[in-house]
Coordinates of C-alpha atoms in Angstrom, one line a residue:
M1 CA 22.3 -65.6 25.2
A2 CA 23.6 -66.2 21.7
E3 CA 25.9 -69.1 22.6
A4 CA 23.3 -70.6 24.9
L5 CA 20.7 -70.5 22.1
Q6 CA 23.1 -72.1 19.6
Q7 CA 23.8 -74.9 22.1
L8 CA 20.1 -75.4 22.7
I9 CA 19.5 -75.8 18.9
L10 CA 22.4 -78.3 18.6
D11 CA 21.3 -80.3 21.6
T12 CA 17.7 -80.5 20.4
L13 CA 18.9 -81.7 17.0
D14 CA 21.2 -84.3 18.6
A15 CA 18.2 -85.6 20.6
Q16 CA 15.4 -85.3 18.0
G17 CA 17.3 -85.5 14.7
T18 CA 15.3 -82.4 13.4
I19 CA 13.4 -79.4 14.7
K20 CA 10.1 -79.3 12.8
D21 CA 9.0 -75.9 14.2
T22 CA 11.2 -73.4 16.0
R23 CA 8.1 -71.9 17.6
A24 CA 8.1 -74.9 19.9
L25 CA 11.5 -74.0 21.3
V26 CA 11.7 -72.4 24.7
L27 CA 14.5 -69.8 24.7
P28 CA 17.1 -69.8 27.5
G29 CA 15.7 -67.8 30.4
H30 CA 12.1 -68.0 29.2
Q31 CA 9.2 -70.3 30.2
E32 CA 6.9 -69.9 27.2
P33 CA 7.5 -71.2 23.7
A34 CA 9.1 -68.8 21.2
A35 CA 5.9 -68.0 19.3
S36 CA 6.5 -64.3 19.0
H37 CA 8.0 -62.5 16.0
D38 CA 10.9 -61.1 18.1
A39 CA 11.7 -64.5 19.4
Q40 CA 11.9 -65.9 15.9
V41 CA 14.2 -63.1 14.8
T42 CA 16.5 -64.0 17.7
I43 CA 16.5 -67.7 16.6
L44 CA 17.3 -66.6 13.0
G45 CA 20.5 -65.0 14.2
A46 CA 21.6 -68.2 15.9
L47 CA 20.6 -70.3 12.8
N48 CA 22.7 -68.1 10.5
S49 CA 25.7 -68.4 12.7
L50 CA 25.5 -72.2 12.8
A51 CA 24.7 -72.4 9.1
S52 CA 27.8 -70.4 8.2
R53 CA 29.8 -73.2 9.8
E54 CA 27.7 -75.8 7.9
M55 CA 26.6 -77.3 11.3
I56 CA 22.9 -77.0 10.4
T57 CA 20.6 -76.3 7.5
Y58 CA 17.2 -74.7 7.8
T59 CA 14.0 -73.9 5.9
T60 CA 12.1 -70.7 6.3
H61 CA 8.3 -70.7 6.6
E62 CA 6.4 -67.3 6.4
T63 CA 3.3 -66.5 8.3
Q64 CA 0.9 -63.6 8.6
S65 CA 0.1 -62.3 12.1
H66 CA -1.2 -59.2 13.9
V67 CA 0.2 -57.0 16.6
L68 CA -1.4 -54.3 18.7
T69 CA -1.0 -50.6 18.0
P70 CA -0.3 -48.3 20.9
E71 CA -4.0 -47.6 21.2
G72 CA -4.8 -51.4 21.1
A73 CA -2.2 -52.1 23.8
Q74 CA -3.8 -49.4 26.0
I75 CA -7.2 -51.1 25.5
A76 CA -5.8 -54.5 26.4
L77 CA -4.5 -53.0 29.6
E78 CA -7.2 -50.5 30.7
G79 CA -10.3 -51.6 28.8
S80 CA -12.0 -50.3 25.7
H81 CA -13.3 -46.7 25.3
E82 CA -16.9 -47.8 25.5
A83 CA -16.3 -49.9 28.7
R84 CA -14.5 -46.9 30.4
V85 CA -17.5 -44.7 29.5
W86 CA -19.9 -47.2 31.0
A87 CA -17.9 -47.5 34.1
A88 CA -17.9 -43.8 34.7
L89 CA -21.7 -43.5 34.6
P90 CA -24.2 -44.1 37.5
A91 CA -26.9 -46.7 37.1
K92 CA -30.3 -45.4 36.0
G93 CA -32.3 -44.1 39.0
E94 CA -29.4 -44.4 41.4
G95 CA -27.5 -41.1 40.9
T96 CA -27.2 -37.9 39.1
P97 CA -26.7 -38.3 35.4
V98 CA -23.2 -37.3 34.1
T99 CA -23.1 -34.5 31.6
P100 CA -20.8 -34.8 28.5
A101 CA -18.4 -32.2 29.9
E102 CA -18.1 -34.1 33.2
L103 CA -17.6 -37.3 31.2
K104 CA -14.6 -35.8 29.4
Q105 CA -13.0 -34.9 32.7
K106 CA -13.4 -38.4 34.0
V107 CA -12.2 -40.5 31.0
G108 CA -10.6 -38.0 28.6
D109 CA -11.6 -36.4 25.3
E110 CA -10.7 -39.4 23.1
A111 CA -12.4 -42.1 25.2
A112 CA -15.5 -39.9 25.7
K113 CA -15.7 -39.1 22.0
V114 CA -15.3 -42.7 20.7
G115 CA -16.8 -44.6 23.7
Q116 CA -20.1 -42.8 23.8
G117 CA -21.1 -43.9 20.3
R118 CA -20.1 -47.6 20.8
A119 CA -21.7 -47.7 24.2
F120 CA -25.0 -46.4 22.8
K121 CA -24.8 -48.9 19.9
N122 CA -24.2 -51.8 22.4
G123 CA -27.2 -50.6 24.5
W124 CA -25.1 -50.1 27.6
I125 CA -26.0 -46.4 28.3
A126 CA -28.9 -44.0 27.7
K127 CA -29.5 -40.3 27.9
E128 CA -31.4 -38.9 30.9
G129 CA -32.1 -35.2 31.0
N130 CA -28.8 -33.4 30.2
G131 CA -26.7 -36.3 31.2
L132 CA -25.9 -40.0 30.7
V133 CA -26.7 -43.1 32.8
K134 CA -26.1 -46.9 32.7
L135 CA -28.8 -49.2 31.4
V136 CA -27.2 -52.6 32.3
P137 CA -25.6 -53.6 35.6
S138 CA -22.7 -55.5 33.9
I139 CA -21.0 -55.8 30.6
Q140 CA -18.5 -58.0 28.7
D141 CA -15.7 -55.9 27.2
K142 CA -15.2 -57.9 24.0
T143 CA -12.8 -55.4 22.5
Q144 CA -10.4 -55.8 25.4
L145 CA -10.7 -59.6 25.2
D146 CA -10.0 -59.5 21.5
M147 CA -6.9 -57.3 22.1
R148 CA -5.5 -59.7 24.6
E149 CA -6.2 -62.7 22.3
V150 CA -4.4 -60.9 19.4
D151 CA -1.5 -60.0 21.7
S152 CA -1.0 -63.6 22.8
T153 CA -1.7 -65.5 19.5
G154 CA -1.4 -63.0 16.7
T155 CA -4.9 -63.7 15.4
L156 CA -8.6 -64.2 16.4
Q157 CA -10.6 -67.4 16.4
E158 CA -13.5 -65.5 14.9
G159 CA -11.6 -65.1 11.7
E160 CA -10.7 -62.5 9.1
K161 CA -13.9 -60.4 9.4
A162 CA -13.3 -59.6 13.0
L163 CA -9.6 -58.9 12.3
A164 CA -10.5 -56.6 9.5
D165 CA -12.8 -54.6 11.8
L166 CA -10.0 -54.2 14.3
R167 CA -7.6 -53.1 11.6
K168 CA -10.2 -50.5 10.4
R169 CA -10.4 -49.2 13.9
K170 CA -6.5 -49.0 13.8
L171 CA -6.2 -51.2 17.0
I172 CA -4.1 -53.8 15.3
V173 CA -1.7 -54.0 12.2
Q174 CA -0.8 -56.9 10.1
R175 CA 2.8 -58.1 10.2
K176 CA 4.6 -60.9 8.4
G177 CA 6.3 -63.5 10.5
Q178 CA 8.5 -66.5 10.0
W179 CA 9.4 -69.8 11.7
F180 CA 11.9 -72.4 10.7
T181 CA 12.5 -76.1 10.2
V182 CA 16.1 -77.1 11.2
Q183 CA 18.2 -80.2 10.1
K184 CA 21.7 -81.3 10.8
G185 CA 24.4 -80.0 8.4
P186 CA 27.4 -81.7 6.9
S187 CA 29.6 -80.5 9.8
F188 CA 27.2 -81.1 12.6
S189 CA 28.6 -81.2 16.1
T190 CA 27.2 -80.5 19.6
S191 CA 30.2 -78.3 20.3
I192 CA 29.8 -74.5 19.5
A193 CA 33.6 -73.9 19.6
K194 CA 34.2 -71.5 16.7
P195 CA 36.8 -72.6 14.0
E196 CA 40.0 -70.6 13.7
T197 CA 40.1 -67.9 11.1
D198 CA 43.8 -67.1 11.2
L199 CA 47.0 -69.2 11.1
T200 CA 49.1 -67.5 13.7
V201 CA 52.8 -67.7 14.5
E202 CA 51.9 -69.1 17.9
A203 CA 49.8 -71.9 16.4
L204 CA 52.7 -72.9 14.0
T205 CA 55.4 -72.9 16.6
S206 CA 53.3 -74.8 19.2
G207 CA 51.9 -77.3 16.7
A208 CA 48.3 -76.4 17.7
W209 CA 47.4 -76.0 14.1
K210 CA 47.5 -79.8 13.6
T211 CA 44.4 -80.3 15.8
S212 CA 42.7 -77.0 15.2
T213 CA 39.6 -76.7 13.1
F214 CA 39.8 -73.9 10.6
K215 CA 37.0 -71.9 8.9
K216 CA 36.6 -72.8 5.3
Y217 CA 37.9 -70.0 3.0
N218 CA 35.3 -68.6 0.7
F219 CA 37.0 -67.9 -2.6
E220 CA 33.7 -66.6 -4.1
A221 CA 33.2 -63.8 -1.5
D222 CA 33.7 -60.3 -2.8
G223 CA 36.3 -58.2 -1.0
I224 CA 35.7 -54.7 0.2
P225 CA 35.8 -52.3 -2.8
T226 CA 39.0 -50.2 -2.6
N227 CA 38.9 -46.5 -3.1
G228 CA 41.3 -45.7 -5.9
G229 CA 43.0 -42.4 -6.3
A230 CA 41.5 -39.6 -8.4
L231 CA 43.0 -36.7 -10.3
H232 CA 42.0 -33.2 -9.4
P233 CA 40.3 -31.3 -12.2
L234 CA 43.3 -28.9 -12.3
L235 CA 45.6 -31.8 -12.8
K236 CA 43.5 -33.1 -15.7
V237 CA 43.5 -29.8 -17.5
R238 CA 47.2 -29.3 -16.7
E239 CA 48.0 -32.7 -18.3
E240 CA 45.9 -31.9 -21.4
I241 CA 47.7 -28.5 -21.9
R242 CA 51.0 -30.2 -21.3
N243 CA 50.3 -32.7 -24.0
I244 CA 49.5 -29.8 -26.4
F245 CA 52.9 -28.2 -25.7
L246 CA 54.7 -31.5 -26.2
E247 CA 52.8 -32.2 -29.4
M248 CA 54.1 -28.8 -30.7
G249 CA 57.7 -29.8 -30.0
F250 CA 58.2 -27.9 -26.7
T251 CA 60.5 -29.0 -23.8
E252 CA 59.2 -28.6 -20.3
M253 CA 61.2 -26.3 -18.0
P254 CA 62.0 -27.3 -14.4
T255 CA 60.0 -24.9 -12.2
S256 CA 60.5 -26.4 -8.7
S257 CA 61.9 -23.2 -7.2
F258 CA 59.0 -21.5 -5.5
V259 CA 61.3 -19.1 -3.7
E260 CA 63.1 -16.7 -6.0
S261 CA 65.3 -13.6 -5.5
G262 CA 64.3 -10.2 -6.6
F263 CA 67.0 -10.4 -9.2
W264 CA 65.6 -13.3 -11.1
C265 CA 61.9 -12.5 -10.5
F266 CA 62.2 -8.8 -11.5
D267 CA 65.7 -7.4 -12.3
A268 CA 66.6 -10.0 -15.0
L269 CA 63.3 -9.3 -16.6
F270 CA 64.0 -5.6 -16.8
V271 CA 61.2 -4.8 -14.3
P272 CA 62.2 -1.5 -12.6
Q273 CA 63.0 -1.6 -8.9
Q274 CA 60.4 1.1 -8.4
H275 CA 57.6 -0.9 -10.0
P276 CA 54.4 -1.3 -7.9
A277 CA 54.4 -5.1 -8.4
R278 CA 57.5 -5.2 -6.1
E279 CA 55.6 -3.6 -3.2
V280 CA 54.8 -5.8 -0.2
Q281 CA 51.0 -5.4 -0.9
D282 CA 51.5 -7.3 -4.2
T283 CA 54.4 -9.7 -3.3
F284 CA 55.0 -12.2 -0.5
Y285 CA 58.6 -11.5 0.9
L286 CA 60.5 -14.0 3.1
S287 CA 61.5 -12.9 6.6
D288 CA 63.9 -15.8 7.3
P289 CA 66.1 -16.0 5.3
S290 CA 65.5 -12.5 4.0
S291 CA 68.2 -12.2 1.4
S292 CA 69.7 -14.4 -1.3
L293 CA 73.3 -15.3 -2.3
P294 CA 74.7 -13.0 -5.0
P295 CA 73.8 -13.7 -8.6
P296 CA 76.5 -14.3 -11.3
K297 CA 78.8 -11.3 -11.0
A298 CA 79.3 -10.4 -14.6
Y299 CA 75.7 -10.8 -15.5
Y300 CA 74.6 -8.9 -12.4
E301 CA 76.8 -6.0 -13.4
R302 CA 75.4 -5.9 -17.0
V303 CA 71.8 -6.0 -15.7
S304 CA 72.3 -3.2 -13.1
K305 CA 74.1 -1.0 -15.7
V306 CA 71.2 -1.3 -18.2
H307 CA 68.7 -0.5 -15.4
E308 CA 70.5 2.5 -14.0
H309 CA 72.4 3.9 -17.1
G310 CA 71.0 2.2 -20.1
G311 CA 72.7 0.1 -22.8
Y312 CA 72.0 -2.2 -25.8
G313 CA 70.0 0.6 -27.5
S314 CA 68.0 1.5 -24.3
T315 CA 68.2 4.6 -22.1
G316 CA 67.4 2.5 -19.0
Y317 CA 65.2 3.6 -16.1
R318 CA 67.7 6.3 -14.9
A319 CA 66.8 5.5 -11.3
P320 CA 69.2 4.6 -8.4
W321 CA 70.0 0.9 -8.2
S322 CA 69.6 -1.0 -4.9
D323 CA 71.7 -4.1 -4.2
Q324 CA 69.4 -4.8 -1.2
E325 CA 66.3 -4.8 -3.4
T326 CA 67.8 -7.3 -5.8
R327 CA 68.8 -9.7 -3.0
K328 CA 65.4 -9.9 -1.4
L329 CA 63.9 -13.4 -1.3
L330 CA 60.2 -13.8 -2.2
L331 CA 57.6 -16.3 -3.4
R332 CA 57.7 -16.0 -7.1
T333 CA 55.0 -13.9 -8.7
H334 CA 55.3 -15.5 -12.1
T335 CA 57.1 -18.5 -13.7
T336 CA 58.8 -16.1 -16.1
A337 CA 61.5 -16.0 -13.4
S338 CA 62.3 -19.6 -14.4
S339 CA 62.1 -18.7 -18.0
A340 CA 64.7 -16.0 -17.5
A341 CA 67.0 -18.5 -15.8
M342 CA 66.5 -21.0 -18.7
L343 CA 67.3 -18.3 -21.3
Y344 CA 70.4 -17.3 -19.3
K345 CA 71.5 -20.9 -19.6
L346 CA 70.6 -21.1 -23.2
A347 CA 72.8 -18.1 -23.9
A348 CA 75.8 -19.9 -22.3
R349 CA 77.4 -20.9 -25.6
C350 CA 76.9 -17.5 -27.0
R351 CA 78.9 -16.2 -24.0
G352 CA 81.6 -18.7 -24.7
E353 CA 80.5 -20.9 -21.7
E354 CA 79.5 -24.6 -21.8
D355 CA 76.0 -24.9 -20.4
T356 CA 77.0 -23.4 -17.0
D357 CA 74.9 -24.2 -14.0
D358 CA 76.1 -21.0 -12.3
R359 CA 72.8 -19.6 -11.1
S360 CA 73.4 -18.3 -7.6
G361 CA 71.0 -16.3 -5.5
L362 CA 68.3 -18.9 -5.4
A363 CA 66.8 -21.1 -2.7
H364 CA 67.2 -24.1 -5.1
D365 CA 68.8 -24.6 -8.5
H366 CA 66.5 -25.2 -11.4
G367 CA 68.9 -27.8 -12.8
E368 CA 69.8 -28.1 -16.5
V369 CA 67.5 -28.1 -19.5
H370 CA 68.7 -29.4 -22.8
A371 CA 66.4 -27.5 -25.2
Q372 CA 65.3 -29.6 -28.1
A373 CA 65.9 -28.3 -31.6
S374 CA 63.1 -30.4 -33.2
G375 CA 60.5 -28.5 -35.2
G376 CA 56.8 -28.3 -34.2
A377 CA 53.5 -27.0 -35.3
G378 CA 53.5 -23.2 -35.9
T379 CA 57.3 -22.8 -35.5
K380 CA 58.3 -20.0 -37.9
R381 CA 56.7 -19.6 -41.3
S382 CA 58.6 -22.6 -42.7
G383 CA 57.4 -24.8 -39.8
A384 CA 61.0 -25.6 -38.7
V385 CA 63.4 -24.3 -36.0
S386 CA 66.8 -23.0 -37.1
Q387 CA 69.8 -25.1 -36.4
E388 CA 72.7 -24.1 -34.1
G389 CA 74.7 -21.3 -35.7
D390 CA 78.4 -20.4 -35.6
D391 CA 77.8 -18.0 -32.7
G392 CA 76.9 -21.0 -30.5
F393 CA 73.2 -20.1 -30.3
R394 CA 70.8 -23.0 -30.0
P395 CA 67.1 -22.4 -30.8
A396 CA 64.6 -23.6 -28.2
K397 CA 60.9 -24.0 -27.5
L398 CA 60.2 -24.2 -23.8
F399 CA 57.1 -24.3 -21.6
S400 CA 56.1 -24.6 -17.9
I401 CA 52.9 -25.0 -15.9
D402 CA 53.4 -24.3 -12.2
R403 CA 52.2 -22.3 -9.2
V404 CA 52.9 -18.7 -8.5
F405 CA 52.0 -16.5 -5.5
R406 CA 50.6 -12.9 -5.2
N407 CA 49.4 -11.0 -2.3
E408 CA 45.8 -10.8 -3.6
T409 CA 42.5 -10.3 -1.7
M410 CA 40.7 -13.6 -2.1
D411 CA 37.3 -13.7 -3.7
A412 CA 35.3 -15.9 -6.1
T413 CA 37.8 -15.4 -8.9
H414 CA 41.1 -14.6 -7.1
L415 CA 43.4 -16.6 -4.8
A416 CA 46.7 -15.8 -3.3
E417 CA 48.3 -18.7 -5.3
F418 CA 47.4 -20.0 -8.7
H419 CA 49.0 -21.7 -11.8
Q420 CA 50.6 -20.0 -14.7
V421 CA 50.9 -21.6 -18.1
E422 CA 53.8 -20.2 -20.1
G423 CA 55.3 -20.8 -23.5
V424 CA 58.7 -19.4 -24.8
V425 CA 60.2 -19.6 -28.2
A426 CA 63.8 -18.5 -28.9
D427 CA 65.1 -18.2 -32.5
K428 CA 66.8 -15.8 -34.9
D429 CA 64.8 -13.2 -36.8
I430 CA 61.4 -14.3 -35.7
T431 CA 58.7 -11.6 -35.6
L432 CA 55.4 -10.7 -34.1
G433 CA 53.7 -12.6 -36.9
D434 CA 55.4 -15.8 -35.6
L435 CA 54.1 -15.1 -32.1
I436 CA 50.5 -14.7 -33.4
G437 CA 50.9 -17.9 -35.4
F438 CA 52.1 -19.8 -32.4
M439 CA 49.3 -18.5 -30.3
K440 CA 46.6 -19.3 -32.9
V441 CA 47.8 -22.9 -33.2
F442 CA 48.1 -23.3 -29.4
F443 CA 44.7 -21.8 -28.5
N444 CA 43.0 -23.7 -31.4
K445 CA 44.2 -26.9 -29.8
L446 CA 42.5 -25.6 -26.6
G447 CA 39.2 -25.2 -28.6
M448 CA 39.5 -21.4 -28.8
E449 CA 39.4 -20.5 -32.5
N450 CA 37.9 -16.9 -32.5
L451 CA 40.8 -14.8 -31.2
R452 CA 41.6 -11.1 -31.0
F453 CA 44.9 -9.4 -30.0
K454 CA 45.1 -6.0 -28.2
P455 CA 48.2 -4.0 -27.7
A456 CA 49.3 -3.9 -24.0
Y457 CA 52.3 -3.0 -21.8
N458 CA 54.7 -5.3 -20.0
P459 CA 58.0 -4.2 -18.5
Y460 CA 60.0 -7.0 -20.2
T461 CA 58.2 -7.4 -23.6
E462 CA 57.8 -5.0 -26.5
P463 CA 55.6 -5.2 -28.4
S464 CA 53.1 -6.8 -26.0
M465 CA 49.6 -8.1 -26.6
E466 CA 46.6 -9.2 -24.6
I467 CA 44.8 -12.3 -26.0
F468 CA 41.0 -12.3 -26.1
A469 CA 38.6 -15.2 -27.1
F470 CA 34.9 -15.1 -27.7
H471 CA 33.0 -17.0 -25.1
P472 CA 29.9 -18.6 -26.8
L473 CA 28.1 -19.2 -23.5
L474 CA 28.8 -15.7 -22.1
K475 CA 28.4 -14.2 -25.6
K476 CA 31.3 -11.8 -25.0
W477 CA 35.0 -11.4 -25.5
V478 CA 37.1 -12.7 -22.5
E479 CA 40.8 -12.1 -21.8
I480 CA 42.5 -15.5 -21.8
G481 CA 46.2 -14.6 -21.8
N482 CA 49.1 -12.2 -22.3
S483 CA 52.0 -12.3 -24.7
G484 CA 54.9 -10.3 -26.2
M485 CA 58.5 -10.3 -27.5
F486 CA 61.2 -10.1 -24.9
R487 CA 63.1 -6.8 -24.9
P488 CA 66.7 -6.6 -26.2
E489 CA 67.6 -4.9 -22.8
M490 CA 66.7 -8.3 -21.2
L491 CA 68.2 -10.7 -23.8
E492 CA 71.5 -9.1 -24.8
P493 CA 72.8 -8.8 -21.2
M494 CA 72.3 -12.6 -21.0
G495 CA 74.7 -13.0 -24.0
F496 CA 72.3 -13.5 -26.9
P497 CA 73.3 -12.2 -30.3
K498 CA 71.4 -9.1 -31.5
D499 CA 69.4 -11.1 -34.1
V500 CA 68.0 -13.5 -31.5
R501 CA 64.3 -12.9 -30.6
V502 CA 62.3 -14.6 -27.9
L503 CA 58.6 -14.9 -28.0
G504 CA 56.5 -15.6 -24.9
W505 CA 52.8 -16.0 -24.0
G506 CA 50.9 -17.3 -21.0
L507 CA 47.6 -17.8 -19.3
G508 CA 46.2 -19.1 -16.0
L509 CA 45.3 -22.7 -15.4
E510 CA 42.3 -22.1 -13.1
R511 CA 40.1 -20.1 -15.6
P512 CA 40.0 -22.7 -18.4
T513 CA 39.4 -25.4 -15.7
M514 CA 36.5 -23.5 -14.2
I515 CA 35.0 -23.0 -17.7
R516 CA 35.4 -26.7 -18.6
Y517 CA 33.8 -28.0 -15.4
G518 CA 31.2 -25.2 -14.9
I519 CA 32.7 -23.9 -11.7
T520 CA 31.7 -20.4 -10.7
N521 CA 33.7 -20.0 -7.5
I522 CA 37.5 -20.6 -7.5
R523 CA 37.4 -21.5 -3.8
T524 CA 35.4 -24.6 -4.6
L525 CA 38.2 -25.6 -7.1
V526 CA 41.2 -25.0 -4.8
G527 CA 41.3 -25.2 -1.0
H528 CA 39.4 -26.7 1.9
K529 CA 36.0 -26.3 0.3
V530 CA 36.8 -28.7 -2.5
S531 CA 34.3 -31.6 -2.8
I532 CA 36.2 -34.9 -2.6
E533 CA 33.2 -36.6 -4.3
G534 CA 33.3 -34.0 -7.0
V535 CA 37.0 -34.7 -7.6
E536 CA 36.4 -38.5 -7.8
K537 CA 33.5 -38.0 -10.3
S538 CA 35.0 -35.3 -12.5
P539 CA 35.2 -36.5 -16.1
A540 CA 38.5 -36.4 -18.1
V541 CA 38.8 -33.2 -20.1
R542 CA 39.4 -33.1 -23.8
F543 CA 39.9 -29.8 -25.6

């Protein structure tokens, strides 16, 4: 149909030079001129296709016409309500009058209700006794004739007043129409063969491109908008916190090893082997492989000795040591396992070794970190880091932001995996005051200025402190992190001198992200319920 109509338009233009009114065209397969609205819509599609190839140009003319409503179409087919009422009644004196109830049964409720009044008004019927009878032997159903005229022409010869009456009766509705005047275009042809849109390998090799007609390239056309990538809110907050650490002179630790051994995740941190955190209900253990390679032998022996028998000023835990427990493989429960490995590497020179990479017992090696010795905000009271001493110790400020895993029951504020933000400072003769100073500078950069510190317990830090900040929206103090000074029982087995102290603090990444973006359920921040549209529209975060 489309190609036949296009060919009809081209042939008519070729014969007449112009098409003054497309309503005079007879569509292929039809016998009547295309005067209806639907026919002109079909013609418009063909005109647009030809105009896009510059074969024709056309001018649009708008018209006002009327079409029948469903009720009007029914009247055009079956007659008006008043005519149907008249037809259902007997002539006066020739039969029993029809009661209103009987009339409803014959013509229906709507026709009986509307038709009686108009039939009385026209003088077609009268009341006799309890019923109705005809007064005239024949009628002319003008409403039906009007409906048929509107259906065929879109208007009435009687003019606007008659049309307004039919619109008021909701038998017709007004509709805008259009018709077209068509002229030849600059690329006019009687052939409807479409131009080529692609230069193919076959056309080049056969030489067909030389005689082919190609569609003109539209350099002004807009391409389809591309969907660019978007950073998840967690990544935006992570990058902002990372920049704060870097601004303070910290070096980022490699934390790509999600799988750790029990030795590096717990034993090296002086966590007792009987600690509840090592139970299967709190930790995810691997079943295949289930055990790690052995850790560095000399260091392993020092750690096991201080656990079981004490040392370095500690009485130890005085509990049996299990080699099987230390060799278990698990999903790390904290990134402090990576911090322990980095501190062990940092102590290499103190042990008389040269930045050894000997860290066995892991699924993957963390690699080497060259801790920077440059100063940063809040570092010691003098604001500078000590230089490397005669004992080979090299001060460091390290941080990491990465995922950890715990066997938690998931709810609105807990997931089985989340992110831990951790900072570690290693230097000589630093104190708890330095730790508090570091944390005040760090959290002030996060926009948290009103801080409180509460004594707490951690197996691998003493003293330990929980960090609280006043939440202005909730109007209460909220725990935002944990901190402490690493125990000598943890540091000295690594090879650090006795005067070396290591400060550490950390917080979650999800909680500040939820606060910044007004998220109340963590499952809408991480997981399959995350809104892609929300990720794309989330603003950049600035603390």
